[in-house]
Amino acid sequence: MKRGTMPTMKDVAKEAGVALGTVSKVFNDIPVGEDYRRRVLDAAQKLGYQVNSYARGLKAGKTGTVALILPNAYDPYFAALADSVCQTLARRGCRMLMAVTGSDPDAEQQCIRMVEQNKVDGIIGLTYNPALEIPASIPFVSIDRYFNPAVPCVASDNFGGGQLAVEKLAERGCRRLLFLRIGADVPGEPDKRMGGFQAACQARGLEHEALALNDRDGYEPFRVFLRSHVEGGRLSYDGIFCNTDRLAFYVQNMLAELGLRVPEDVQLVGFDGVRRFGNDGYYCSTIVQPVGQLAETSVNILLEEDRSALPSLICLPVSYAPGGTTLDG
Amino acid sequence: MKRGTMPTMKDVAKEAGVALGTVSKVFNDIPVGEDYRRRVLDAAQKLGYQVNSYARGLKAGKTGTVALILPNAYDPYFAALADSVCQTLARRGCRMLMAVTGSDPDAEQQCIRMVEQNKVDGIIGLTYNPALEIPASIPFVSIDRYFNPAVPCVASDNFGGGQLAVEKLAERGCRRLLFLRIGADVPGEPDKRMGGFQAACQARGLEHEALALNDRDGYEPFRVFLRSHVEGGRLSYDGIFCNTDRLAFYVQNMLAELGLRVPEDVQLVGFDGVRRFGNDGYYCSTIVQPVGQLAETSVNILLEEDRSALPSLICLPVSYAPGGTTLDG
């Protein structure tokens, strides 16, 4: 081997005293005898041989790279997902390309073109883009949004989460429940939180009401609504379930402005399980999304070799965590 | 062109009625006449030709991909950085590979090997790994940590930030200042916050003290220290500067436990500019890191073609934002 040039597979074969094909097998994860494998790896290490992953990608048609599409990376739920997906992929020997698309509606479609161009092996996407076209040939796992039966969707058990919120509020003495929702126009799995809330209230015979707004409405209508439901210093509701922790945080401030105490006068449950500073306490009592399991499941489905019988929707169990806005013993 | 096979450059050349070299020039961004360029792009679109980026990477030695190394993606400062770097790279036509390394000390070194293996064009790294070996040949920009003059480091003006905190506290009537710090062992640019604090206190002739702890000490010593500095219901300090917003948040709770009001009895300034839920209000009055500018500058330096005269350290200006823990008019 010449000095100053990068070693090749041939150099490794010579050093290890094996056939070139054996070296190739080792670096393409094709089984060879352990003794041969050892000799090849030792020789490769000695020579400082590095697999040229471009040449490798060309041959195997695999890049070992998965793209994660998120609206942004700063929202704490998205940030936690990015962290978990990245770690899960690393454990599977894969790298994660990240695309944040909030400010660029074309970015998601560009991501899909990357797969077609062989730049990534597949995509895990959490997208609010209703027009996204996902070719059936592309390994794609959608988080929180159901496209069609051919695109596996992984989500929290949002319906069950709505039921769980009611159950926890009822157990803590609430009898008149309110559901507050703010979110995007595009339908998604999180919409089922309201269905779970209503079903559980009906099953328990609890008085309930819901106010569901769109992002563009802003938070002000909630303030107006709450104010109009205070009489003699008391709110008409003793338990409120908000569709996100963020909304619960705002609602808590609105209630304070109205002179109402949380949790003494009104109990409050949010959804998501967002933690202060990413890993500290919860903002409020909340239905916690299983972020680690969402990541794990998404990666497993994406990397599944047999793509002939994939599920169309997987809902993962949520849990309740007290966070100071409910009367927990 | 045969049906059912992927079109090649040759097919595009034939369709466009130009030489193969012209097609190659167009897809390698080498200038050709606009008429030729149009014909090639139209033909490529008509045939559904897609640049094989692996073959392209092999030739040009560029992947259009940059790796971002972070300890984790859930910490709000890291999450904001990831978001900004991703967006900045996208504007430069680059993709971002993300590696979170908190749980795996080898992951950073693996990232560096990726560059050597031609998988990414360069690395932007925020790392607490003191043993990280960065070969001089690798485009690497370090955020918040200075390695050596050959590795450009981009950071906030942490010293200036410490001075700014003192200035703001002094302007709001504080006379006896306390600096509290908790952080990693590995020296980094953020350590300069303390130097700025002390220099500004000395310049203004303000009484001051500092308590600097290591992560493994935990927060309890702060509680003990504060408790031991309360006499007759008053704290010995009327202004506290904490090296992070997270610490300021904890300290605020500790002060509340001691019956001290923030900001009436003690004013409090943090550092970072962390926002609730990623983009809502600040947790406390704070010195805000210019995350967008940190990302922009890091990317610019990383992608700089002329690498013969790079700066070794760039400090970007911070700003003050009131957040309810200071007496702002």
XYZ file of C-alpha atoms in Angstrom:
658
model
C 0.000 0.000 0.000
C 1.361 3.409 -1.003
C 1.941 5.952 1.742
C -0.307 8.952 1.833
C -3.187 7.372 -0.053
C -6.386 6.051 1.452
C -6.315 2.270 1.899
C -8.694 0.284 -0.292
C -10.545 -2.995 0.214
C -7.733 -4.633 -1.765
C -5.187 -3.375 0.755
C -7.292 -4.777 3.566
C -7.603 -8.147 1.817
C -3.837 -8.308 1.357
C -3.128 -7.327 4.945
C -5.651 -9.834 6.300
C -4.531 -12.573 3.933
C -8.069 -13.203 2.682
C -9.867 -12.920 -0.637
C -11.265 -9.549 -1.692
C -14.777 -11.047 -1.628
C -14.374 -11.852 2.051
C -13.571 -8.234 2.848
C -16.575 -7.130 0.857
C -18.808 -9.555 2.738
C -17.640 -8.293 6.110
C -18.349 -4.679 5.235
C -21.724 -5.517 3.774
C -22.792 -7.502 6.828
C -22.913 -10.779 4.930
C -22.017 -13.641 7.292
C -18.481 -15.065 7.094
C -16.571 -17.195 9.576
C -15.805 -15.336 12.809
C -12.063 -15.900 12.332
C -12.194 -14.282 8.873
C -14.338 -11.441 10.170
C -11.851 -10.723 12.960
C -8.876 -10.756 10.569
C -10.602 -8.360 8.191
C -11.650 -5.947 10.951
C -8.170 -6.046 12.525
C -6.525 -5.376 9.169
C -8.990 -2.566 8.431
C -8.270 -0.970 11.768
C -4.509 -1.342 11.361
C -4.590 0.315 7.944
C -7.134 2.934 8.962
C -9.483 1.691 6.267
C -12.812 3.474 6.184
C -15.850 2.315 4.309
C -16.714 4.807 1.623
C -20.359 5.174 2.447
C -21.150 6.842 -0.845
C -19.888 3.897 -2.808
C -21.669 1.721 -0.263
C -24.926 3.616 -0.646
C -24.733 3.185 -4.396
C -24.392 -0.565 -4.043
C -26.746 -1.432 -1.249
C -29.341 1.187 -2.006
C -29.370 2.021 1.696
C -28.020 5.130 3.320
C -28.507 4.301 6.997
C -30.173 7.690 7.255
C -33.743 8.531 8.206
C -35.339 11.958 7.903
C -37.481 13.405 10.674
C -39.892 16.112 9.550
C -41.216 18.443 12.243
C -43.025 21.791 12.074
C -40.259 23.168 14.324
C -37.724 21.944 16.854
C -38.306 24.460 19.667
C -41.781 23.358 20.770
C -41.084 21.142 23.800
C -43.150 18.191 22.509
C -41.389 18.312 19.141
C -38.015 18.800 20.847
C -38.598 15.740 23.033
C -39.658 13.732 19.967
C -36.551 14.811 18.036
C -34.373 13.781 20.941
C -36.048 10.375 21.295
C -36.149 9.586 17.581
C -32.480 10.546 17.258
C -31.475 8.281 20.134
C -33.644 5.412 18.924
C -32.191 5.614 15.423
C -28.648 5.733 16.829
C -29.309 2.487 18.699
C -30.347 0.964 15.356
C -27.155 2.252 13.731
C -28.987 4.950 11.787
C -28.447 8.668 11.477
C -31.203 11.262 11.640
C -31.638 14.067 9.146
C -33.865 16.737 10.574
C -36.105 19.020 8.575
C -38.127 21.778 10.220
C -40.800 22.917 7.895
C -42.919 25.432 9.766
C -41.721 28.334 7.711
C -41.537 26.555 4.366
C -44.496 24.630 2.971
C -42.329 23.101 0.212
C -39.778 21.668 2.613
C -41.816 18.537 3.351
C -42.266 17.695 -0.307
C -38.528 18.256 -0.770
C -37.924 15.716 1.963
C -39.963 13.175 0.066
C -37.922 13.880 -3.046
C -34.798 13.124 -1.006
C -36.081 9.610 -0.470
C -36.781 9.246 -4.155
C -33.249 10.440 -4.819
C -31.858 7.810 -2.507
C -30.586 10.283 0.063
C -32.498 8.771 2.980
C -34.045 5.376 3.591
C -37.333 6.707 4.900
C -39.186 9.479 6.647
C -40.837 9.937 10.013
C -43.086 12.938 9.691
C -45.239 15.062 11.926
C -46.882 17.371 9.472
C -49.769 19.819 9.281
C -49.572 19.917 5.495
C -52.919 18.663 4.174
C -51.654 18.497 0.597
C -48.603 16.350 1.306
C -48.261 13.660 -1.335
C -46.651 10.491 -0.065
C -45.876 7.997 -2.840
C -46.823 4.468 -1.794
C -43.296 3.283 -2.570
C -41.712 5.418 0.146
C -41.172 4.164 3.684
C -43.032 6.810 5.657
C -44.375 6.802 9.186
C -46.682 9.597 10.212
C -46.855 10.782 13.809
C -50.176 12.195 15.086
C -51.815 12.399 11.676
C -53.632 9.712 9.742
C -53.243 10.031 5.961
C -54.594 6.781 4.546
C -54.342 3.071 5.338
C -51.105 2.754 3.352
C -49.255 5.248 5.543
C -48.712 3.867 9.040
C -49.640 6.410 11.692
C -48.262 6.344 15.224
C -49.975 8.430 17.878
C -50.811 8.562 21.536
C -54.119 7.074 22.568
C -55.732 10.485 22.402
C -59.274 9.214 22.877
C -58.189 7.227 25.908
C -56.346 10.297 27.146
C -59.538 12.347 27.034
C -61.306 9.626 29.001
C -58.456 9.453 31.501
C -58.616 13.208 32.109
C -62.325 12.961 32.917
C -61.738 9.943 35.137
C -59.050 11.758 37.141
C -61.112 14.946 37.480
C -64.199 12.964 38.522
C -62.232 10.950 41.089
C -61.058 14.262 42.555
C -64.601 15.476 43.044
C -65.358 17.411 39.843
C -68.987 17.271 38.661
C -69.298 19.980 35.984
C -66.595 19.617 33.370
C -65.372 21.903 30.624
C -63.197 20.945 27.653
C -61.147 23.667 26.000
C -59.365 23.146 22.708
C -57.192 25.254 20.446
C -55.332 23.880 17.463
C -54.783 23.632 13.742
C -57.415 23.281 11.030
C -55.953 20.093 9.637
C -57.650 17.103 11.249
C -55.318 14.944 13.308
C -55.258 12.237 15.927
C -55.160 14.809 18.780
C -58.741 15.774 17.834
C -59.831 12.542 19.473
C -59.092 14.026 22.902
C -62.443 15.772 22.733
C -64.284 12.601 21.765
C -62.780 10.777 24.719
C -63.761 13.630 27.027
C -67.364 13.631 25.846
C -67.748 9.852 25.897
C -66.395 9.631 29.436
C -68.619 12.478 30.663
C -71.678 10.823 29.140
C -70.766 7.411 30.564
C -70.489 8.967 34.040
C -73.501 11.208 33.658
C -71.419 14.328 34.253
C -72.503 17.780 33.112
C -70.075 18.919 30.444
C -69.449 21.522 27.817
C -66.772 22.119 25.194
C -65.276 25.169 23.518
C -63.104 24.279 20.522
C -61.205 27.052 18.759
C -58.850 27.359 15.847
C -55.319 28.742 16.217
C -56.275 31.869 14.322
C -58.974 32.670 16.920
C -56.295 33.216 19.541
C -56.777 32.752 23.270
C -58.997 35.768 23.935
C -62.329 33.928 23.377
C -61.405 31.579 26.245
C -61.003 34.571 28.559
C -64.352 35.986 27.480
C -66.034 32.603 27.888
C -64.616 31.999 31.362
C -65.506 35.512 32.510
C -69.104 35.059 31.348
C -69.361 31.843 33.361
C -68.443 33.338 36.719
C -71.368 34.090 39.025
C -71.091 35.159 42.643
C -67.346 34.553 42.525
C -67.826 30.970 41.357
C -67.159 29.391 37.970
C -69.924 27.223 36.489
C -67.339 24.436 36.124
C -65.251 22.733 38.765
C -63.004 20.834 36.377
C -61.352 21.874 33.108
C -59.562 19.649 30.615
C -57.390 21.537 28.104
C -56.168 19.900 24.912
C -52.567 21.031 25.558
C -50.418 21.947 28.551
C -49.786 25.301 26.921
C -53.498 26.088 26.893
C -53.802 24.869 30.484
C -51.002 27.280 31.431
C -52.857 30.196 29.832
C -56.169 29.148 31.345
C -54.572 28.976 34.792
C -53.472 32.607 34.403
C -56.969 33.599 33.223
C -58.533 31.914 36.231
C -56.095 33.752 38.545
C -57.175 37.044 36.944
C -60.775 36.128 37.763
C -59.811 35.548 41.397
C -60.323 31.792 41.114
C -57.914 29.429 42.850
C -56.437 26.370 41.142
C -56.901 23.622 42.290
C -59.141 24.664 45.240
C -61.919 26.274 43.159
C -61.234 24.750 39.768
C -59.124 21.738 38.884
C -57.190 21.724 35.642
C -55.721 18.938 33.516
C -53.628 19.543 30.405
C -52.322 17.188 27.735
C -48.799 16.406 26.495
C -46.700 16.097 29.633
C -44.494 19.074 28.787
C -41.714 19.602 31.306
C -40.221 22.922 32.356
C -36.729 23.362 30.863
C -37.208 20.126 28.932
C -36.723 17.733 31.835
C -37.939 19.442 35.017
C -41.399 19.420 36.592
C -44.684 19.477 34.691
C -46.397 22.798 34.076
C -49.690 21.375 35.286
C -51.467 18.124 36.019
C -51.412 16.449 32.651
C -52.009 13.482 30.392
C -48.471 12.462 29.441
C -47.678 11.396 25.890
C -45.308 8.397 25.771
C -42.667 10.189 23.706
C -40.027 7.469 24.004
C -42.484 4.799 22.925
C -43.783 6.964 20.067
C -40.210 7.300 18.799
C -39.387 3.627 19.266
C -42.555 2.445 17.529
C -42.147 4.868 14.636
C -38.570 3.759 14.032
C -39.461 0.076 14.293
C -42.231 0.396 11.724
C -40.097 2.513 9.417
C -37.199 0.048 9.426
C -39.432 -3.037 9.191
C -38.151 -5.116 6.265
C -41.469 -6.777 5.479
C -43.643 -3.883 4.408
C -46.526 -6.064 3.199
C -48.518 -6.090 6.433
C -47.967 -2.851 8.298
C -50.576 -1.460 10.694
C -52.363 1.697 9.588
C -52.704 3.172 13.074
C -50.978 2.408 16.341
C -52.128 4.240 19.477
C -49.866 4.097 22.493
C -51.052 4.351 26.084
C -50.874 7.682 27.862
C -50.598 8.218 31.595
C -51.713 10.771 34.168
C -49.221 12.886 36.102
C -50.200 15.269 38.891
C -48.693 18.730 38.508
C -50.239 20.950 41.160
C -53.437 21.912 39.314
C -55.517 19.041 40.688
C -56.354 17.912 44.224
C -53.992 14.945 44.400
C -53.700 13.341 47.835
C -35.026 5.539 -23.173
C -36.407 2.214 -22.014
C -39.658 2.184 -20.098
C -39.521 1.274 -16.462
C -35.903 2.207 -15.927
C -34.631 5.381 -14.324
C -33.606 8.021 -16.858
C -29.885 8.774 -17.030
C -27.936 11.912 -17.912
C -27.547 10.441 -21.385
C -31.328 10.285 -21.769
C -31.580 13.900 -20.678
C -28.864 14.965 -23.148
C -30.688 13.178 -25.965
C -34.058 14.648 -25.033
C -32.597 18.155 -24.699
C -30.545 17.837 -27.861
C -27.331 18.877 -26.107
C -24.009 17.226 -25.358
C -23.692 15.012 -22.288
C -21.118 17.445 -20.859
C -23.693 20.229 -20.932
C -26.100 18.180 -18.825
C -23.329 17.405 -16.400
C -22.445 21.100 -16.133
C -26.038 22.049 -15.373
C -26.352 19.523 -12.570
C -22.987 20.463 -11.107
C -23.824 24.168 -11.074
C -21.151 25.017 -13.650
C -22.311 27.987 -15.746
C -23.718 27.265 -19.227
C -25.809 29.470 -21.512
C -29.274 30.124 -20.057
C -30.928 28.606 -23.160
C -28.966 25.359 -22.689
C -29.689 25.350 -18.991
C -33.445 25.718 -19.645
C -33.446 22.918 -22.234
C -31.617 20.574 -19.875
C -33.902 21.323 -16.923
C -37.037 20.976 -19.067
C -35.839 17.667 -20.455
C -34.913 16.449 -16.984
C -38.344 17.350 -15.679
C -40.117 15.762 -18.639
C -38.221 12.492 -18.148
C -38.456 12.602 -14.371
C -34.665 12.577 -14.148
C -33.328 12.805 -10.630
C -29.763 13.544 -9.731
C -28.284 10.530 -8.025
C -26.790 12.290 -5.081
C -24.631 9.359 -4.137
C -22.891 9.402 -7.490
C -22.820 13.159 -7.145
C -21.272 13.001 -3.706
C -18.595 10.672 -5.014
C -17.640 13.129 -7.729
C -17.891 16.495 -6.070
C -16.737 15.330 -2.656
C -19.619 17.303 -1.177
C -22.748 15.916 0.402
C -24.692 19.115 1.072
C -25.126 17.783 4.608
C -23.894 19.227 7.870
C -23.975 17.454 11.217
C -25.113 19.200 14.384
C -23.865 17.637 17.606
C -25.790 18.474 20.771
C -25.802 16.926 24.249
C -29.578 16.536 23.833
C -32.434 18.065 21.876
C -34.953 18.599 24.689
C -33.159 21.357 26.613
C -34.870 24.541 25.402
C -31.602 26.311 24.504
C -30.392 23.306 22.517
C -33.845 22.878 20.944
C -33.849 26.512 19.818
C -30.335 26.099 18.420
C -31.306 22.950 16.516
C -34.288 24.754 15.049
C -32.225 27.781 13.985
C -29.296 25.806 12.586
C -31.699 23.596 10.628
C -33.462 26.616 9.129
C -30.205 28.419 8.379
C -28.762 25.375 6.629
C -31.939 24.936 4.612
C -31.614 28.507 3.345
C -28.095 27.588 2.193
C -29.415 24.483 0.449
C -27.976 22.138 3.050
C -29.475 19.368 5.111
C -28.868 18.853 8.811
C -27.914 15.558 10.390
C -28.540 15.658 14.105
C -26.618 13.703 16.700
C -27.536 13.834 20.377
C -24.693 12.546 22.418
C -25.635 13.026 26.062
C -26.047 9.350 26.674
C -23.140 8.140 24.546
C -19.624 9.556 24.911
C -18.484 7.824 21.714
C -21.187 9.392 19.585
C -19.267 12.625 19.027
C -16.150 10.859 17.869
C -18.361 8.780 15.554
C -19.684 12.014 14.091
C -16.161 13.117 13.306
C -15.511 9.808 11.595
C -18.578 10.475 9.436
C -16.845 13.537 8.063
C -13.715 11.542 7.392
C -15.877 8.999 5.606
C -17.353 11.710 3.428
C -20.831 11.420 4.874
C -21.132 15.058 5.875
C -19.316 18.211 4.805
C -18.699 19.496 8.295
C -19.809 19.609 11.898
C -21.299 22.216 14.183
C -20.802 20.948 17.687
C -21.833 21.911 21.176
C -19.968 19.416 23.270
C -18.965 18.838 26.876
C -16.505 16.133 25.886
C -13.044 17.292 26.976
C -11.300 14.492 25.115
C -12.874 15.189 21.731
C -10.269 14.956 18.998
C -10.950 17.217 16.064
C -8.571 16.621 13.149
C -7.365 19.908 11.664
C -8.571 18.803 8.228
C -12.232 18.725 9.270
C -14.538 21.713 8.929
C -15.757 22.067 12.499
C -17.361 24.973 14.298
C -17.703 24.768 18.049
C -20.516 26.521 19.872
C -19.890 27.720 23.447
C -16.583 25.920 23.854
C -13.115 26.997 22.795
C -10.859 24.086 21.802
C -7.826 25.689 20.179
C -7.145 28.470 17.677
C -7.643 26.106 14.731
C -11.243 25.319 15.705
C -13.483 28.361 15.270
C -15.698 28.892 18.298
C -18.978 30.810 18.181
C -20.538 31.940 21.444
C -22.609 34.640 23.036
C -20.706 37.513 24.576
C -20.879 35.843 27.953
C -18.530 38.304 29.662
C -20.558 41.203 28.317
C -23.705 39.417 29.451
C -22.416 39.231 33.012
C -21.679 42.950 32.879
C -25.101 43.667 31.419
C -26.819 41.765 34.245
C -24.988 43.866 36.832
C -25.773 47.062 34.939
C -29.494 46.255 34.839
C -29.637 45.239 38.507
C -27.704 48.361 39.561
C -29.955 50.619 37.473
C -32.929 49.089 39.281
C -31.535 49.969 42.680
C -29.574 46.857 43.702
C -26.453 47.503 45.803
C -25.439 44.103 47.178
C -25.146 41.543 44.426
C -24.871 37.780 44.427
C -23.801 35.563 41.522
C -24.934 31.940 41.532
C -23.564 29.382 39.109
C -24.123 25.695 38.482
C -22.700 23.856 35.522
C -20.364 21.306 34.037
C -16.741 20.678 34.930
C -15.480 21.211 31.404
C -14.436 24.837 30.957
C -16.493 26.706 28.402
C -17.342 30.169 27.187
C -20.331 30.434 29.589
C -17.823 30.528 32.482
C -17.077 34.104 31.441
C -20.458 35.206 32.799
C -18.930 35.228 36.271
C -15.936 37.280 35.144
C -18.227 39.873 33.609
C -20.287 39.988 36.801
C -17.242 40.542 38.999
C -15.626 43.112 36.703
C -18.826 45.158 36.527
C -19.373 45.028 40.300
C -15.815 46.182 40.896
C -16.102 48.955 38.315
C -19.243 50.198 40.048
C -17.947 49.673 43.562
C -20.814 47.302 44.376
C -20.646 44.748 47.186
C -20.726 41.321 45.616
C -20.253 37.659 46.262
C -20.333 34.502 44.164
C -21.238 30.869 44.761
C -20.170 28.582 41.921
C -21.150 24.921 42.046
C -20.699 21.876 39.891
C -23.653 19.916 38.479
C -22.912 17.005 40.782
C -23.337 19.270 43.842
C -27.022 19.701 43.021
C -29.123 22.696 43.987
C -29.352 22.077 47.728
C -26.215 24.103 48.645
C -27.894 27.192 47.142
C -30.871 26.703 49.459
C -28.586 26.330 52.473
C -26.542 29.398 51.432
C -29.607 31.586 50.939
C -31.174 30.495 54.225
C -27.974 31.321 56.079
C -27.996 34.826 54.585
C -31.447 35.810 55.820
C -31.526 37.994 58.953
C -34.605 39.635 60.386
C -36.600 38.546 57.360
C -34.159 40.206 54.948
C -31.637 38.673 52.576
C -28.085 40.069 52.643
C -28.390 40.627 48.876
C -30.895 42.705 46.944
C -29.900 41.462 43.505
C -29.051 37.951 42.251
C -27.613 37.017 38.877
C -27.917 33.315 38.029
C -25.857 31.724 35.273
C -28.935 30.098 33.717
C -32.676 30.734 33.610
C -33.205 27.267 35.013
C -31.174 28.128 38.112
C -33.021 31.461 38.416
C -36.305 29.529 38.351
C -35.153 27.282 41.195
C -33.760 30.220 43.160
C -37.061 32.047 42.795
C -38.829 29.090 44.406
C -36.230 28.957 47.189
C -36.714 32.659 47.896
C -40.499 32.151 48.039
C -39.969 29.388 50.602
C -37.950 31.872 52.683
C -40.841 34.330 52.551
C -38.920 36.716 50.271
C -40.737 38.478 47.454
C -39.325 38.711 43.916
C -38.788 41.414 42.683
C -39.840 43.579 45.676
C -37.293 42.200 48.173
C -34.794 40.603 45.806
C -34.376 41.133 42.079
C -33.331 38.223 39.927
C -31.713 37.997 36.484
C -31.077 34.724 34.649
C -29.165 33.916 31.498
C -30.202 32.235 28.218
C -33.531 33.777 27.331
C -35.437 30.485 27.611
C -39.085 30.818 26.684
C -41.979 28.889 28.168
C -43.266 26.283 25.681
C -40.419 27.207 23.335
C -41.836 30.507 22.112
C -43.931 32.038 24.889
C -42.877 34.400 27.670
C -39.553 34.308 29.502
C -39.321 32.424 32.796
C -37.592 35.393 34.419
C -35.786 38.615 33.620
C -32.855 37.379 31.595
C -29.814 37.959 29.426
C -30.962 36.632 26.055
C -28.615 34.606 23.884
C -28.882 35.532 20.187
C -29.744 32.010 19.054
C -30.562 32.961 15.462
C -27.290 34.837 15.086
C -25.325 32.013 16.730
C -26.780 29.609 14.167
C -26.235 31.945 11.225
C -22.635 32.704 12.176
C -21.788 29.056 12.818
C -23.165 28.009 9.448
C -21.417 30.853 7.634
C -18.047 29.952 9.108
C -18.557 26.246 8.501
C -19.435 26.730 4.841
C -16.738 29.361 4.218
C -14.723 28.217 1.195
C -11.520 29.975 2.158
C -10.494 28.236 5.342
C -7.067 29.896 5.557
C -8.083 32.832 7.734
C -10.922 31.832 10.025
C -11.476 33.561 13.364
C -10.791 31.473 16.457
C -13.554 33.015 18.558
C -16.610 35.077 17.679
C -18.738 36.479 20.497
C -22.181 37.752 19.595
C -24.017 40.462 21.476
C -26.600 39.493 24.074
C -29.568 41.578 25.190
C -31.600 42.114 28.333
C -35.276 41.155 28.539
C -37.495 41.887 31.539
C -39.444 38.865 32.745
C -41.143 39.825 35.989
C -38.262 39.170 38.381
C -36.847 42.710 38.224
C -38.363 46.129 38.933
C -38.825 47.238 35.333
C -40.789 50.473 34.888
